[in-house]
Tab-separated table of C-alpha atoms in Angstrom:
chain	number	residue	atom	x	y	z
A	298	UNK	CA	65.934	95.078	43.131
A	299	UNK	CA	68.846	95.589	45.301
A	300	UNK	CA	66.489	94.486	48.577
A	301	UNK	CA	66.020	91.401	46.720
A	302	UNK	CA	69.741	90.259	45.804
A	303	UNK	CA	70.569	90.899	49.554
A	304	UNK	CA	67.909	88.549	50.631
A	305	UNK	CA	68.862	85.699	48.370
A	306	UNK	CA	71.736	85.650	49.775
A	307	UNK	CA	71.205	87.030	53.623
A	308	UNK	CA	69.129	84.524	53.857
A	309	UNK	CA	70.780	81.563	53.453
A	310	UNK	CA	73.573	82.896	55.705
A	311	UNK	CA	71.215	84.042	58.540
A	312	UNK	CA	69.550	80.073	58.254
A	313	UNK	CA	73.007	78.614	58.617
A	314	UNK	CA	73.931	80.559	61.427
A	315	UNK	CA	70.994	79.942	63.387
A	316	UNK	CA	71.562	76.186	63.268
A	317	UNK	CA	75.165	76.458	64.067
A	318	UNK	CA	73.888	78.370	67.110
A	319	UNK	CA	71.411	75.158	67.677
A	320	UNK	CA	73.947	72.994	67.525
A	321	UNK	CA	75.420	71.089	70.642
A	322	UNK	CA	78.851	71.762	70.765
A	323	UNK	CA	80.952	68.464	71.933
A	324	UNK	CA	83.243	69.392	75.327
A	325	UNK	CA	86.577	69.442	75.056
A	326	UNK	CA	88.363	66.071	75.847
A	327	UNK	CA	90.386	66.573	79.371
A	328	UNK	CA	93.914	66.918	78.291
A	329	UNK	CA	95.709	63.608	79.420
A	330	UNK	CA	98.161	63.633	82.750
A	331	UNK	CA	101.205	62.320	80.749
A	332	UNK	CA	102.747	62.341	83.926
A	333	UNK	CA	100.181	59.964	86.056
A	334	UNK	CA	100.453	57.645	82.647
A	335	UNK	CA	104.020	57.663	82.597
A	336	UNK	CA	104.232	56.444	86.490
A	337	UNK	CA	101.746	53.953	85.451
A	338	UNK	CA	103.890	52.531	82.273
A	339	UNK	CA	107.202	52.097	84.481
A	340	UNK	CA	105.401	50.648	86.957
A	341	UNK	CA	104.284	48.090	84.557
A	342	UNK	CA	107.408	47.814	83.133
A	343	UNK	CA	109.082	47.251	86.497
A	344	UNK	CA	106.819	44.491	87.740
A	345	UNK	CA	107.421	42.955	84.090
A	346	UNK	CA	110.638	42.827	85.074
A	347	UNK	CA	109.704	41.314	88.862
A	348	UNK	CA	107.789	38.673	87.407
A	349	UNK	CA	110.476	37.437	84.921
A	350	UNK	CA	112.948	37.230	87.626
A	351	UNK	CA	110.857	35.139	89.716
A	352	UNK	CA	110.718	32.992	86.972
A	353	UNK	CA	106.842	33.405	86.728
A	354	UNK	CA	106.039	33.556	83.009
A	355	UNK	CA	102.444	33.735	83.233
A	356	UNK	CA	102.476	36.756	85.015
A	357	UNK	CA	105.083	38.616	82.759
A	358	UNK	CA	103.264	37.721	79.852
A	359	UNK	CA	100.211	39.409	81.602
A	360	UNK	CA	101.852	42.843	81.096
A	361	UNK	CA	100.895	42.208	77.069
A	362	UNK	CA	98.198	43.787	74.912
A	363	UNK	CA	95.908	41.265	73.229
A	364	UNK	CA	97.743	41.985	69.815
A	365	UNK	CA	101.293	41.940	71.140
A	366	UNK	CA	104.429	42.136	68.645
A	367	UNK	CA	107.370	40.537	70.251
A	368	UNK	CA	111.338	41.506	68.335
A	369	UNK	CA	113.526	39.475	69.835
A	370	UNK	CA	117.336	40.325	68.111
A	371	UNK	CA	117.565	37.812	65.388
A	372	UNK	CA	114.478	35.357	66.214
A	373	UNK	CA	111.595	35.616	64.148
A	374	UNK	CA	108.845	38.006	65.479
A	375	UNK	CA	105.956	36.790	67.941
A	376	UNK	CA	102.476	37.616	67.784
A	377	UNK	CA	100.566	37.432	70.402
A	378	UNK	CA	100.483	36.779	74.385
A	379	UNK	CA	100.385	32.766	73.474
A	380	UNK	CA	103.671	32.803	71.598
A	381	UNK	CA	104.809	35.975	74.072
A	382	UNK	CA	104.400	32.901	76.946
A	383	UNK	CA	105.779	29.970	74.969
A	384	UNK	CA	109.173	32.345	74.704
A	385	UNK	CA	109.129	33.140	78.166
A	386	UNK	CA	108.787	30.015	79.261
A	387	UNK	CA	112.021	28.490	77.473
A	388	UNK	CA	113.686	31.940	78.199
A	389	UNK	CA	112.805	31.366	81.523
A	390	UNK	CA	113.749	27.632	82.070
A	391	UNK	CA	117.504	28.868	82.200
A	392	UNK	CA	117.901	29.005	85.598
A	393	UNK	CA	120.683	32.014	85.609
A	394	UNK	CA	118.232	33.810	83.934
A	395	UNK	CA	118.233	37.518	85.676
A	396	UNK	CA	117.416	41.083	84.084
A	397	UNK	CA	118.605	44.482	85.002
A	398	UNK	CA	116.404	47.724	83.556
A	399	UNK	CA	118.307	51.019	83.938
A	400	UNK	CA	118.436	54.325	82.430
A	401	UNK	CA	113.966	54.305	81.785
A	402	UNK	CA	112.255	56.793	80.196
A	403	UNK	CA	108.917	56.883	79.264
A	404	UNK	CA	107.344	60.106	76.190
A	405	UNK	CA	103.638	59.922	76.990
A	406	UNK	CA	101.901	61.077	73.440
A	407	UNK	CA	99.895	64.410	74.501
A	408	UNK	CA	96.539	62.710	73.391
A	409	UNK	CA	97.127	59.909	76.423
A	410	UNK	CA	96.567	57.445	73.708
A	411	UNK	CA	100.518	55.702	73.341
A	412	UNK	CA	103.194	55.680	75.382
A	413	UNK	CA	107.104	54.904	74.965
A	414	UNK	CA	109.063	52.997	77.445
A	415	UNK	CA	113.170	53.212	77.016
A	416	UNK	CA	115.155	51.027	78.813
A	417	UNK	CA	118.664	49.707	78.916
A	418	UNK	CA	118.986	46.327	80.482
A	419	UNK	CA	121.614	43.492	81.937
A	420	UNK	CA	120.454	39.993	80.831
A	421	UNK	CA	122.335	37.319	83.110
A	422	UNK	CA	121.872	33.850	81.014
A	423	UNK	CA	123.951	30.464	80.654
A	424	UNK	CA	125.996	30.648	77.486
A	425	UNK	CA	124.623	27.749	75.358
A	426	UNK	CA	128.352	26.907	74.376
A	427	UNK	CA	130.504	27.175	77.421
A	428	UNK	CA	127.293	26.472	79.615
A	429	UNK	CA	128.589	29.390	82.239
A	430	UNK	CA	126.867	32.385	82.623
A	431	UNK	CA	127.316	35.249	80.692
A	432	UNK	CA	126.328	38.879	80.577
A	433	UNK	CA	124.326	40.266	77.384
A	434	UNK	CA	124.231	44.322	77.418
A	435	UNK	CA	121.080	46.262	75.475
A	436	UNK	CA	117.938	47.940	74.689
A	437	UNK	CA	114.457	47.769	75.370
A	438	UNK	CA	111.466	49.956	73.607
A	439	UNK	CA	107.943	48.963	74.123
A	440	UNK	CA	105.071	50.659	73.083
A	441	UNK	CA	102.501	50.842	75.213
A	442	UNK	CA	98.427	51.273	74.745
A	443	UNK	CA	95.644	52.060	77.325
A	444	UNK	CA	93.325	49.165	77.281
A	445	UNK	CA	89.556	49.384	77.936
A	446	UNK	CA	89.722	48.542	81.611
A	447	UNK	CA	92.124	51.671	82.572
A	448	UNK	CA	95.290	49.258	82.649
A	449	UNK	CA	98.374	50.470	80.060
A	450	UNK	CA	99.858	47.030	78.342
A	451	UNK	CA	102.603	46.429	75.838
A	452	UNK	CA	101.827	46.430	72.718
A	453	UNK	CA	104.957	46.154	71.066
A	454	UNK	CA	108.415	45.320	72.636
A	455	UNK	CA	111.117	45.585	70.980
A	456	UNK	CA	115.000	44.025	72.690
A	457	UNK	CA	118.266	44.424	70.827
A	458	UNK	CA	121.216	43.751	72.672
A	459	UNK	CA	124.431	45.592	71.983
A	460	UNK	CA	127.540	44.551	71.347
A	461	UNK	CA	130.707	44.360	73.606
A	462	UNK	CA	132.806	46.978	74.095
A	463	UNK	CA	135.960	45.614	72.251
A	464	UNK	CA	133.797	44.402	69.496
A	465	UNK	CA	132.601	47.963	68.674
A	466	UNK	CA	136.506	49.476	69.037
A	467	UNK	CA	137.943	47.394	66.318
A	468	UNK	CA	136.240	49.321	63.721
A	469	UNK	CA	136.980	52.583	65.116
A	470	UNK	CA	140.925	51.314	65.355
A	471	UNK	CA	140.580	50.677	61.580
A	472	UNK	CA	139.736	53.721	60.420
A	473	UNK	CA	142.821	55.556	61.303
């Protein structure tokens, strides 16, 4: 009786086992060189950067993932590398138009599957009321994806421009 109750259930356990051993086991995924990625996604960044200084806005919007999301401080979002170039283009038709990255950093996700550019930047553009140009200080985060051809393109970019220095002292002033 006893030999009995251990095979009904020794034997189930031995027939799972064996076909566990059967099984193929999957190799482990080489871990990603966050490194290698992250000189790739400055790089990108930085000719991003080239390209909309030489006033060539086909070839900054080139840097952009199929599905881009464009957040431009206050304007209304754009989707897309067509609206990404029809921005770029009016952006661009200023002709003081110059930008400035400093201060990048890029966190490179440990799967090599999304990457995070930082960035602070120096906007040169003609002041639409005074029609001189004028210096705009800020941000820049874009999120970046691997594509299916090896190349890393923005996905997401996100500018926000901060304000002047006397314009964030006031409150502080107030508060004593």
């Amino acid at each position: 009786m006893i030999k009995s109750k251990t095979m009904s259930w020794a034997a189930p356990i031995l027939m799972a086992a064996s076909l566990t051993a059967c099984a193929k086991m999957e190799p482990a995924k080489p871990a990603a060189d966050t490194s290698k990625i992250a000189d790739a996604v400055k790089a990108d960044a930085q000719a991003a950067v080239a390209a909309l200084n030489a006033h060539d806005a086909d070839k900054a919007v080139s840097h952009d993932a199929p599905s881009i999301i464009g957040m431009f401080h206050g304007a209304p979002n754009l989707s897309g590398p067509a609206e990404d170039l029809a921005s770029t283009k009016q952006q661009l038709a200023d002709p003081a138009f110059h930008l400035t990255i400093s201060n990048e950093n890029v966190d490179v996700a440990s799967g090599g599957d999304m990457a995070i550019y930082r960035a602070s930047y120096t906007a040169t553009l003609t002041d639409p009321k005074t029609k001189k140009p004028m210096t705009e200080l800020g941000n820049w985060v874009v999120q970046y994806k691997p594509q299916a051809d090896g190349s890393w393109k923005m996905a997401l970019s996100v500018v926000a421009d901060t304000p002047a220095a006397s314009a964030t002292a006031a409150p502080a002033a107030e508060k004593k």
